[in-house]
Coordinates of C-alpha atoms (C1' of nucleotides) in Angstrom, one line a residue:
Chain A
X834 CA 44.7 -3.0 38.2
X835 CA 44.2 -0.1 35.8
X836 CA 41.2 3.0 37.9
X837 CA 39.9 3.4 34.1
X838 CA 39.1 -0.3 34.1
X839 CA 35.2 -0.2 33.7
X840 CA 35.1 -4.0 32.5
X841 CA 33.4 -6.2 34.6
X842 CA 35.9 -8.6 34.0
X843 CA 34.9 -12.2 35.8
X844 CA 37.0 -12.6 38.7
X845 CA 38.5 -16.0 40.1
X846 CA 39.1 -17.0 43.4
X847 CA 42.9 -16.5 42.6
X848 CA 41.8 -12.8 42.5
X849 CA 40.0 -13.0 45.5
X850 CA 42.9 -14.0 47.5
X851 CA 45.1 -11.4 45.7
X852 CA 43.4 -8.7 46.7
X853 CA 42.7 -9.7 50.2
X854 CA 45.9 -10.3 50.7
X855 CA 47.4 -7.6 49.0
X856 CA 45.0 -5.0 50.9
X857 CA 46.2 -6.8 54.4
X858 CA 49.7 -6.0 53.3
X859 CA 49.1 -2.5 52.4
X860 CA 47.0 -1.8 55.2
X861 CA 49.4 -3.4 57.9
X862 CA 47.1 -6.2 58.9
X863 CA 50.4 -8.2 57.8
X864 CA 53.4 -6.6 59.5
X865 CA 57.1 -7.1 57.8
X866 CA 58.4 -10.3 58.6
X867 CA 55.0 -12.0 59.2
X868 CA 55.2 -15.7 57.9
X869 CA 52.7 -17.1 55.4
X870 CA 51.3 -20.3 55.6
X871 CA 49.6 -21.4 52.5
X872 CA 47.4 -24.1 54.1
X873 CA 46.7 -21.5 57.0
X874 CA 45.1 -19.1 54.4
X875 CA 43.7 -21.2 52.8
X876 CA 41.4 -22.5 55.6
X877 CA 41.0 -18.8 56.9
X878 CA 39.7 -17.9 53.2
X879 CA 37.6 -20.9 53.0
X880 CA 39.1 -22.2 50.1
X881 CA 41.5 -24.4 48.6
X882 CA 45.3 -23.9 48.4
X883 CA 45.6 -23.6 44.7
X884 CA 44.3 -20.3 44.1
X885 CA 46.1 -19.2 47.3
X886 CA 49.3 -20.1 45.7
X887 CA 48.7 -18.0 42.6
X888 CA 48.0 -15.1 44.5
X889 CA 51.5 -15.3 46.6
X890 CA 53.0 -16.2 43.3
X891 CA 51.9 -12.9 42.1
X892 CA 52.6 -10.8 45.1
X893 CA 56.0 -12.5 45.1
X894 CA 56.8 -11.3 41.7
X895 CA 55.7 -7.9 42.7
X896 CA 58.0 -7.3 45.4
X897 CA 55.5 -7.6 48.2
X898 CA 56.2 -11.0 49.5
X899 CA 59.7 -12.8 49.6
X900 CA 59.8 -16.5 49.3
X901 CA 62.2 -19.0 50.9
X902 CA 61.8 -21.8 49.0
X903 CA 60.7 -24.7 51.5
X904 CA 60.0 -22.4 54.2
X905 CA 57.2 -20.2 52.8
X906 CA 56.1 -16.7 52.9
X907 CA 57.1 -14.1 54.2
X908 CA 56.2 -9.9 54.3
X909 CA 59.0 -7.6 52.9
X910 CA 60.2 -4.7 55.2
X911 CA 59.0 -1.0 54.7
X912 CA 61.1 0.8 52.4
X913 CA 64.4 2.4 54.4
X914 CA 64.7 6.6 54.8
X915 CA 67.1 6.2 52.0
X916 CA 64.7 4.2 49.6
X917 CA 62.3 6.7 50.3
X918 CA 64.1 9.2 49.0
X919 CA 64.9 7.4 46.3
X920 CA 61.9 6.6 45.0
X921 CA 60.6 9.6 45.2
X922 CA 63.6 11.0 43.1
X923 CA 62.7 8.4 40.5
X924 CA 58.7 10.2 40.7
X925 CA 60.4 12.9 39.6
X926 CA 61.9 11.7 37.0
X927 CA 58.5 9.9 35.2
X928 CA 55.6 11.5 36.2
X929 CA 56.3 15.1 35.7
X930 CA 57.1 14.0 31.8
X931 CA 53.8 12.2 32.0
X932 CA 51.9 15.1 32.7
X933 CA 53.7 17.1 30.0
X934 CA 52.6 14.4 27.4
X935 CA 49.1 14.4 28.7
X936 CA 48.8 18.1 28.2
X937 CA 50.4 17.5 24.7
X938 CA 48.3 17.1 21.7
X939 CA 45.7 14.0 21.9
X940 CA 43.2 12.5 19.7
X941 CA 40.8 16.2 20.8
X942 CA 38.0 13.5 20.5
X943 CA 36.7 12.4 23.5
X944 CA 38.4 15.1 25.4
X945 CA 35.6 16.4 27.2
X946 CA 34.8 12.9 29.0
X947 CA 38.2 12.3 29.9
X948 CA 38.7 16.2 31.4
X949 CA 35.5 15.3 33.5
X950 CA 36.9 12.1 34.8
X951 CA 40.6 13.9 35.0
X952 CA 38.2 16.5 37.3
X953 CA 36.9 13.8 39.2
X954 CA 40.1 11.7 39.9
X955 CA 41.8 15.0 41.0
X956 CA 39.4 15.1 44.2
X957 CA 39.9 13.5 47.5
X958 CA 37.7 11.9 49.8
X959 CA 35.9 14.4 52.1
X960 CA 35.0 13.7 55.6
X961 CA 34.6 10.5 57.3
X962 CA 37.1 8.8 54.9
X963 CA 39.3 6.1 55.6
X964 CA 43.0 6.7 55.7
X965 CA 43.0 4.0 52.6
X966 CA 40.4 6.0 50.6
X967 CA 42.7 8.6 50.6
X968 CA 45.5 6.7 49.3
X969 CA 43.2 5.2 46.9
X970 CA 41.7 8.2 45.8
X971 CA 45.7 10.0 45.4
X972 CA 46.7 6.7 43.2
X973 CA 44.1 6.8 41.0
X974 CA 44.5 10.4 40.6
X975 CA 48.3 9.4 39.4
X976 CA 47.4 6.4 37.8
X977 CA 44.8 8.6 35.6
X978 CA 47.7 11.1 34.4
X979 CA 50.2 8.5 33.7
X980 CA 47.4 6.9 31.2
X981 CA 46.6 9.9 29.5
X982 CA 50.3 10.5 29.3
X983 CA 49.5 7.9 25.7
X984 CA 52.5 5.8 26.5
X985 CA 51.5 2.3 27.7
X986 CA 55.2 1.9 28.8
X987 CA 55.2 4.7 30.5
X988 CA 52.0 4.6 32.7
X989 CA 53.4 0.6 33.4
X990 CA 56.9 2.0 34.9
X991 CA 54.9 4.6 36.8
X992 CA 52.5 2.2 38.2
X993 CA 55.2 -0.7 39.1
X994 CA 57.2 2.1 41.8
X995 CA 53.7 1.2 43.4
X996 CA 54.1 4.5 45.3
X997 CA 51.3 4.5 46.9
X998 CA 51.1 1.3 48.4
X999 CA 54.6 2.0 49.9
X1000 CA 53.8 5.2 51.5
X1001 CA 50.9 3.9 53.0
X1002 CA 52.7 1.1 54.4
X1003 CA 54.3 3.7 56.4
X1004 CA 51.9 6.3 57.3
X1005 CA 49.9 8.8 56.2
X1006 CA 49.1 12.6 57.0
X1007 CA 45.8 13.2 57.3
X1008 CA 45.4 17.1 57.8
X1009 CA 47.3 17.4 54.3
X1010 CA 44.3 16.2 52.3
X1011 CA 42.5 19.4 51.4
X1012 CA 46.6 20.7 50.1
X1013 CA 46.7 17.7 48.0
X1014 CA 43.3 18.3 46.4
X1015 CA 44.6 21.8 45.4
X1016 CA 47.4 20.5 43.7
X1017 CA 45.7 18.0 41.6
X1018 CA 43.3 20.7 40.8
X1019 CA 46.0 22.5 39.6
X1020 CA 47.7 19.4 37.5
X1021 CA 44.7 18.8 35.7
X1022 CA 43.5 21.9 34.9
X1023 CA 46.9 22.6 33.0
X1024 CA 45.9 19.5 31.2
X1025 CA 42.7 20.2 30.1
X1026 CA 43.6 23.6 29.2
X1027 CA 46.6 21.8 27.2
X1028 CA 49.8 23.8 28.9
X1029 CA 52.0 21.0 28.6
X1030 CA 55.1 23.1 30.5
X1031 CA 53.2 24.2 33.2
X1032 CA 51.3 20.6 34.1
X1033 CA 55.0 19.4 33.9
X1034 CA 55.7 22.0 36.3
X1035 CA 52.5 21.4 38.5
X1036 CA 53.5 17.9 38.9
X1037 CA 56.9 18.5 39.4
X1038 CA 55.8 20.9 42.5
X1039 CA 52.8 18.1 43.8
X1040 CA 55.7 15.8 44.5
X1041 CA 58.4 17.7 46.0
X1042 CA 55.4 19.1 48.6
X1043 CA 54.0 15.2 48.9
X1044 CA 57.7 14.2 49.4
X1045 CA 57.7 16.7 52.4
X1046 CA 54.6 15.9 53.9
X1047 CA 55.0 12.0 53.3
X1048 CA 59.0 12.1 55.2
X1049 CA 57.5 13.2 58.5
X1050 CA 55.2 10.6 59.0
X1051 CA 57.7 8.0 57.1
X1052 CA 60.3 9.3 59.8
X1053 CA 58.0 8.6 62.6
X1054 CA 56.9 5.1 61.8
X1055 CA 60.0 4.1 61.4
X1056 CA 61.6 5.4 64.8
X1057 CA 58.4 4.6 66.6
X1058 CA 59.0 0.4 65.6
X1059 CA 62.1 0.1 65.1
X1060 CA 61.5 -3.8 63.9
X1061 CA 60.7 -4.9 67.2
X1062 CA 62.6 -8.8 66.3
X1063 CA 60.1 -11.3 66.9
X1064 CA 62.1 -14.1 66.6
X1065 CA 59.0 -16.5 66.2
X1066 CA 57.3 -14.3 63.9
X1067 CA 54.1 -16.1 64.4
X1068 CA 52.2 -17.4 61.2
X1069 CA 48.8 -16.2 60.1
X1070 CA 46.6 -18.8 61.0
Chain B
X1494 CA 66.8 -12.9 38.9
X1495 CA 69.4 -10.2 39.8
X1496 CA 73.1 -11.1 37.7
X1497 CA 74.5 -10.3 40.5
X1498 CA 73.0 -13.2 42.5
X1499 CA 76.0 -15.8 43.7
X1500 CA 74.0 -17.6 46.4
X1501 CA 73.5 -21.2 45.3
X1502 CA 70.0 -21.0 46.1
X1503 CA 67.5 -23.8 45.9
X1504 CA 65.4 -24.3 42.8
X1505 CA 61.3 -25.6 42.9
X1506 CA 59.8 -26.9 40.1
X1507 CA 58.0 -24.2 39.9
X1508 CA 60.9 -21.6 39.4
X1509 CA 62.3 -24.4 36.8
X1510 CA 58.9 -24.5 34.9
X1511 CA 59.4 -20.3 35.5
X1512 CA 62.4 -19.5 33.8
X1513 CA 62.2 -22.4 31.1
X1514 CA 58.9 -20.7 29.6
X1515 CA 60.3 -17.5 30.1
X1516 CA 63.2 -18.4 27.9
X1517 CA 60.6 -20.1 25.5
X1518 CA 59.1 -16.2 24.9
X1519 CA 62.1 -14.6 24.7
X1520 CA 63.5 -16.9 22.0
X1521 CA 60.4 -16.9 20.3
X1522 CA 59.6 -20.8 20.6
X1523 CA 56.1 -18.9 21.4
X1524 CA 54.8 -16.8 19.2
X1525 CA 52.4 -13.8 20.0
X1526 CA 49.3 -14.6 20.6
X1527 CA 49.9 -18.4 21.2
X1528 CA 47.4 -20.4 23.5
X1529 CA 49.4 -22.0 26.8
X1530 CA 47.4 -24.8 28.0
X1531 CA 47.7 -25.7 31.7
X1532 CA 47.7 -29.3 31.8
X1533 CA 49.7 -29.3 28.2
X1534 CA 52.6 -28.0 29.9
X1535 CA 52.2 -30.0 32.8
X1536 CA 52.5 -33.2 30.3
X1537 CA 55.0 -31.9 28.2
X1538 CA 57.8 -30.9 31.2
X1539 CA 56.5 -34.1 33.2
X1540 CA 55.2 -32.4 36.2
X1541 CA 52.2 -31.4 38.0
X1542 CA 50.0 -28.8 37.4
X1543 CA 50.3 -26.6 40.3
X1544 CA 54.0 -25.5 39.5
X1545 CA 53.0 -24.8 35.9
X1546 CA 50.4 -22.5 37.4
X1547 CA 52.5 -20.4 39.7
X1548 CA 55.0 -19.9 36.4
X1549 CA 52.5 -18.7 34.8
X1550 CA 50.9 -16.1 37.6
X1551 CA 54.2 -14.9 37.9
X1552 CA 54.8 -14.4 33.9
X1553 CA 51.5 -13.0 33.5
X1554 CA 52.2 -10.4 36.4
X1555 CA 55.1 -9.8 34.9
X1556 CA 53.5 -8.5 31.2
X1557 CA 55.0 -11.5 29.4
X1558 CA 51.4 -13.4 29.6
X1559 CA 48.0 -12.6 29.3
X1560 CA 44.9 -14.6 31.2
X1561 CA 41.9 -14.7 30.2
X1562 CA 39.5 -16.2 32.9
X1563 CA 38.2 -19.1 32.0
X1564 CA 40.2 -19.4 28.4
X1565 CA 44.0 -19.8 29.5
X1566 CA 46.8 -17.7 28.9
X1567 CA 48.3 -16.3 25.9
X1568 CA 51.4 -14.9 25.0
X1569 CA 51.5 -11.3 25.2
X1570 CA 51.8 -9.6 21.6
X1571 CA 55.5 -7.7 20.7
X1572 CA 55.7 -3.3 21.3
X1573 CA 54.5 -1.8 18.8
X1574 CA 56.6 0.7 16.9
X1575 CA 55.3 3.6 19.3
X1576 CA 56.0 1.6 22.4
X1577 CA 59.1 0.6 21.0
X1578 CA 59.8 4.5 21.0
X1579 CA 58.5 5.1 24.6
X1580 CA 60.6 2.3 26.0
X1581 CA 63.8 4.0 25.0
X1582 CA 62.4 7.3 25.7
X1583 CA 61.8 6.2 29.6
X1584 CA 65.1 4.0 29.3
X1585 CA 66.8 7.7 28.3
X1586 CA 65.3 8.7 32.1
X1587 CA 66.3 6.2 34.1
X1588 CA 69.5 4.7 33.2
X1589 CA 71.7 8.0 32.8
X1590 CA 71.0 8.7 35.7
X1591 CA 72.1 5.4 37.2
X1592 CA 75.5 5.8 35.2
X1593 CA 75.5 8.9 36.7
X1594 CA 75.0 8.1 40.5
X1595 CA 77.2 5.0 39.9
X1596 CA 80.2 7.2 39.4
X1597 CA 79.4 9.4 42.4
X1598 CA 81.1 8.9 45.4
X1599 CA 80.9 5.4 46.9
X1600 CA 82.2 3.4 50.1
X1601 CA 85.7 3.0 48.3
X1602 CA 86.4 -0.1 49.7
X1603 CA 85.7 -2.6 46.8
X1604 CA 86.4 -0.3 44.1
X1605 CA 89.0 -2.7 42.7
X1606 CA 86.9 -6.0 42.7
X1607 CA 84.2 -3.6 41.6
X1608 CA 85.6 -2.2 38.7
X1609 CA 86.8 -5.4 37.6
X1610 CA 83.7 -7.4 37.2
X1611 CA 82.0 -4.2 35.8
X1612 CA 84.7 -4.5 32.5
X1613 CA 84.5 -8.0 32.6
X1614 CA 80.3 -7.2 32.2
X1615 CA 80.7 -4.7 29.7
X1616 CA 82.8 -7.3 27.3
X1617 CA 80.1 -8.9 24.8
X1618 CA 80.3 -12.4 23.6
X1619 CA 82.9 -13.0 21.0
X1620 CA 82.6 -15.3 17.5
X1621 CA 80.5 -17.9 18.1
X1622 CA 78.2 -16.8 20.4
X1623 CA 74.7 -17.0 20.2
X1624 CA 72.1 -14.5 19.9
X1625 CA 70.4 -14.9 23.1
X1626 CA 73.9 -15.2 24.6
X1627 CA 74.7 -11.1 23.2
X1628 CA 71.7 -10.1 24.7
X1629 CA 72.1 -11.2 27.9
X1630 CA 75.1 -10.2 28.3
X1631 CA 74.1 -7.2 26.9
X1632 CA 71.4 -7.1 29.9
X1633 CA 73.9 -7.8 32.5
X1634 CA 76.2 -5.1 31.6
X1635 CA 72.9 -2.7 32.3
X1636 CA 72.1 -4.2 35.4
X1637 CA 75.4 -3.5 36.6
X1638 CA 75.2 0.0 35.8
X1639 CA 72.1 0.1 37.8
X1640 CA 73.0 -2.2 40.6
X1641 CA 75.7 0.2 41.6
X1642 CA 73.6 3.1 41.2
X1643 CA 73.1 2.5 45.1
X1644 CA 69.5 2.9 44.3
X1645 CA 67.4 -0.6 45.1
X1646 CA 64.4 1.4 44.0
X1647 CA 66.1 2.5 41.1
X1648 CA 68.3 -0.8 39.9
X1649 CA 64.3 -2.6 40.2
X1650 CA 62.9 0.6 38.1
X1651 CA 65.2 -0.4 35.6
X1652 CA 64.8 -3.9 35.5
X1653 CA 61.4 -4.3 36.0
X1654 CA 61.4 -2.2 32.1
X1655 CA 62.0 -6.0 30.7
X1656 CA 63.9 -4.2 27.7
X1657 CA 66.6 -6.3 26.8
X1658 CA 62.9 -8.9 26.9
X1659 CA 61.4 -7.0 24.3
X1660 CA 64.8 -6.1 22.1
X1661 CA 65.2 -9.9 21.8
X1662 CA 62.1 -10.8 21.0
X1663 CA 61.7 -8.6 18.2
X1664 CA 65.3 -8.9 16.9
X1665 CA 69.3 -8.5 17.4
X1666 CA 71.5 -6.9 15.1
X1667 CA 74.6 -9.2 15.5
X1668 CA 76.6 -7.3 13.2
X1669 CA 76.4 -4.4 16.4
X1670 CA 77.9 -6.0 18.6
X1671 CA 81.9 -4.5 18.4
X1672 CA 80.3 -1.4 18.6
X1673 CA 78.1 -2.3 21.7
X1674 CA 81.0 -3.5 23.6
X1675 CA 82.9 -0.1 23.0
X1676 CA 80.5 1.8 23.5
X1677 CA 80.3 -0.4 27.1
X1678 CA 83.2 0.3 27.7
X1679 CA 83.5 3.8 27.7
X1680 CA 80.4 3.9 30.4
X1681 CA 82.6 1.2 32.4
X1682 CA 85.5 3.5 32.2
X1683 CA 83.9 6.9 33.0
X1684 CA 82.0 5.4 36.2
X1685 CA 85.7 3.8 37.1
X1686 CA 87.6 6.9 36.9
X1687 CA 84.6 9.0 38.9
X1688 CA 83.3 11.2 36.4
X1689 CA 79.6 11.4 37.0
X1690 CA 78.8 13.6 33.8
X1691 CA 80.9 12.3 31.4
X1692 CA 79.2 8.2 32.4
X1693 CA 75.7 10.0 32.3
X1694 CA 76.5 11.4 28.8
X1695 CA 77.9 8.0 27.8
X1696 CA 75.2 6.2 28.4
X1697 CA 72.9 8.6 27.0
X1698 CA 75.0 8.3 23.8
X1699 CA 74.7 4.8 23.8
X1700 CA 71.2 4.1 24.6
X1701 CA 70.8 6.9 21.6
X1702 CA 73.2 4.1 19.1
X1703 CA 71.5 1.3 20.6
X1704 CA 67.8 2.5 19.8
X1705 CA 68.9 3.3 16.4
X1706 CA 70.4 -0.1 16.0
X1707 CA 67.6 -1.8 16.9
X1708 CA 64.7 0.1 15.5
X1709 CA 65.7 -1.0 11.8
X1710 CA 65.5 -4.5 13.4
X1711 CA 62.3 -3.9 14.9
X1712 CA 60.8 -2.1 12.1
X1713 CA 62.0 -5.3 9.9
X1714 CA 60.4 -7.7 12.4
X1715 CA 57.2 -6.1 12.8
X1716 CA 56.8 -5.6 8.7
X1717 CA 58.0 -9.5 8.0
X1718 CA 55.1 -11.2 10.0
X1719 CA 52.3 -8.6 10.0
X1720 CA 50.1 -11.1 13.1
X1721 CA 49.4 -13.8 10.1
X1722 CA 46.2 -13.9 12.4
X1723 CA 45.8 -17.8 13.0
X1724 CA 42.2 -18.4 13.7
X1725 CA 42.9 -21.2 15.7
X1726 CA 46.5 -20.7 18.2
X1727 CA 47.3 -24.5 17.9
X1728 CA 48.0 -25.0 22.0
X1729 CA 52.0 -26.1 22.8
X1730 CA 50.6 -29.7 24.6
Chain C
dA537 C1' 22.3 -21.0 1.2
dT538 C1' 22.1 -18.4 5.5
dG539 C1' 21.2 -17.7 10.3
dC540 C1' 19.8 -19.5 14.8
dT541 C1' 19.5 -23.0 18.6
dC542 C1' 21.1 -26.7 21.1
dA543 C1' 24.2 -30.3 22.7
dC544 C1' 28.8 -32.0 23.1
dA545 C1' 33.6 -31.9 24.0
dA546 C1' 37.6 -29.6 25.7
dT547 C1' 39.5 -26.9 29.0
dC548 C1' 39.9 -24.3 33.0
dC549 C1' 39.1 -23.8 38.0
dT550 C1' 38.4 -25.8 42.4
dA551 C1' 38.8 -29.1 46.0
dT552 C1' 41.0 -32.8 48.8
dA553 C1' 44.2 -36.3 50.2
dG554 C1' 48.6 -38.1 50.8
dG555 C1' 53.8 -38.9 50.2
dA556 C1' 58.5 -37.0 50.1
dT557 C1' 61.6 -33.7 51.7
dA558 C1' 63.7 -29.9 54.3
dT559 C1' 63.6 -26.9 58.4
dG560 C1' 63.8 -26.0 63.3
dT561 C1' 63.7 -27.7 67.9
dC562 C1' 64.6 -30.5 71.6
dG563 C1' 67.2 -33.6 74.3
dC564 C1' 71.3 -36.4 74.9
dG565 C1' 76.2 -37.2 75.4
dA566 C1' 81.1 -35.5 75.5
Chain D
dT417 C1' 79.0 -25.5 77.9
dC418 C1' 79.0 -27.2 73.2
dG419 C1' 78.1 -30.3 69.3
dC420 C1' 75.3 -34.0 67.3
dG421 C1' 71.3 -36.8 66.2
dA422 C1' 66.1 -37.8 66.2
dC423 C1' 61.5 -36.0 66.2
dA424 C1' 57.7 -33.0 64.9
dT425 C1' 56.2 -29.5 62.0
dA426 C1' 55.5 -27.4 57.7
dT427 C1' 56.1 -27.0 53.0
dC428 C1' 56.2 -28.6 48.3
dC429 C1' 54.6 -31.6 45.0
dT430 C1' 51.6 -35.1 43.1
dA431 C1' 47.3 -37.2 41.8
dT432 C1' 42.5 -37.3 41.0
dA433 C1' 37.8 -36.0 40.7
dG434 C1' 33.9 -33.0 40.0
dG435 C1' 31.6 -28.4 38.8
dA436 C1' 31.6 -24.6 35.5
dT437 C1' 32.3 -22.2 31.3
dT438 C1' 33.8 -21.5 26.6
dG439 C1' 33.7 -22.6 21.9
dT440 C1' 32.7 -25.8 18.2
dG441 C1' 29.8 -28.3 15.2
dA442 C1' 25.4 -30.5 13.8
dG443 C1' 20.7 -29.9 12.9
dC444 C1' 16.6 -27.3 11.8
dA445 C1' 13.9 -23.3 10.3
dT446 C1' 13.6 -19.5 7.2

DNA sequence: ATGCTCACAATCCTATAGGATATGTCGCGA
DNA sequence: TCGCGACATATCCTATAGGATTGTGAGCAT
């Protein structure tokens, strides 16, 4: 869940099929509406149904999936123009204080590892990446300040918008990779150098340009397929 | 989930199994730290185990549980006394805002049935009321606020916080409650009457009271039982 | 007496089959 | 054309069995 996870925490089959699924989801394998059948899966996974029913339990409870209760799964819809906005409004209102308590006084321990990885996380994938590495590489980047912010709550409210996943639901903008790399350059380095004001304001400016750059391409998606109403939305087999 | 929620909707054993361990948590029937076992559970509320396991992938998704691979699940331990802080800090965020947004201008065609259950929400259980009964009402009152925010992203921002959760766990102050009610209703009336700044102040002020209220709770419960450390979490069968 | 190794029991995880119930569709009659 | 009832489908739930892993406790060596 967490990018600073370095465990190599045993994983189930459950997990398996959470993750799977979850990727399909975010990487519109599974379109909005698409029906779930659990015994479906589980033969396409190649293994039984309980551990596929944990995972759609879980995706369920994070707002992915929607359940009917004796009629199955089913993909939520992409989030409207006017959720977008929203949720980037409520961006702004977390992660620019979670960049201001990262630059804040820490532990000055191990503060030389952590600006390396902060250095690290900050860059994006060069050429010949995947659109999802992208997005990957941007939500660890995110997930990495809110962590450092020191307040487990915090970096939990941040990560449960799942931002990331939304936006790339929707779309992204390839040609604005290289800006985004600039600004987290320019988030973390007013971390590291402990400027708690201007990381604040670094972040603060990150999202209002990613908001820009993200609404053109959310715009588009959603005129381009305007739900195109399958009424037989056919079930993944 | 939502208090707003008047479908009738239809009810699996596995939401059942859900909300009845959910309400075992809050009311601390389990302890920090205790040991669920699967097929315990199953015994004990008479039914199979594959609704007891998609409870509990929702609750540990959720933050209430913690899994452990091949060990079980265990009840996730109460905030500490810095998260305690950071809750209220990121509630102080969020839900003046909502207050805020909620008084703005909206559709004003169900004001009136509107207003009315949002004073009928901000009313708090009178004598003879239980604990847990102050608390959730307490919890709807909030989820109003942020249900008419107009913000899906931000009412599920809000909820998703579980704070009324974690308050309860760790304590109530039933001597607070007069003041909680007018204190409720003074947000209720300034998002009524339209006055975006003067509900945003409101509930800042009483989010302020409220954390004040409860931190003396909280300090008390975390100082009573300091994790009496049982080597051996007897598993609820 | 202390520390280490091995075996046992408990528990979790997975897999599979089958019955009960609700949904959705199709066809029939008014 | 519209409403009603039966069928097929799909889901939910149950039950059971076997493989895998963890943790405990006894036994032995030092």
């Amino acid at each position: 869940m967490t990018a600073t996870s370095a465990t190599p925490e045993k994983r189930t089959l459950a997990d398996e099929a959470y993750t799977e699924l979850k990727s399909r989801v975010i990487r519109s394998e599974l379109v909005p509406g698409a029906k779930l059948s659990i015994d479906g899966l589980a033969k396409q996974l190649a293994f039984s149904q309980t551990p596929i029913r944990e995972a759609l339990a879980r995706l369920e409870s994070e707002g992915l999936l929607a359940r009917r209760p004796l009629s199955g799964y089913t993909v939520e819809p992409l989030l409207s123009a006017a959720e977008f906005e929203d949720l980037f409004e409520i961006r702004m209102m977390l992660e620019p204080r979670a960049a201001r308590r990262a630059a804040e006084a820490r532990p000055a321990g191990l503060v030389a590892a952590e600006a390396e990885a902060l250095k690290i996380a900050a860059r994006t994938p060069g050429t010949g990446a995947d659109k999802l590495d992208f997005t990957e590489a941007d939500a660890r980047f995110h997930d990495s300040v809110a962590e450092l912010s020191g307040s487990a709550q915090l970096a939990k409210a941040i990560r449960r918008l799942d931002a990331h996943l939304h936006l790339h639901r929707a779309y992204i903008e390839p040609e604005s990779i290289e800006e985004t790399e600039v600004e987290h350059l320019a988030i973390a380095d007013a971390i590291i150098a402990k400027q708690p004001l201007a990381a604040e304001e670094a972040m603060c400016r990150h999202l209002e340009r990613s908001q820009i750059r993200h609404r053109a391409a959310f715009e588009a998606a959603r005129t381009t397929e305007p739900a195109p109403k399958p009424k037989r939305a056919k079930a993944t087999r």
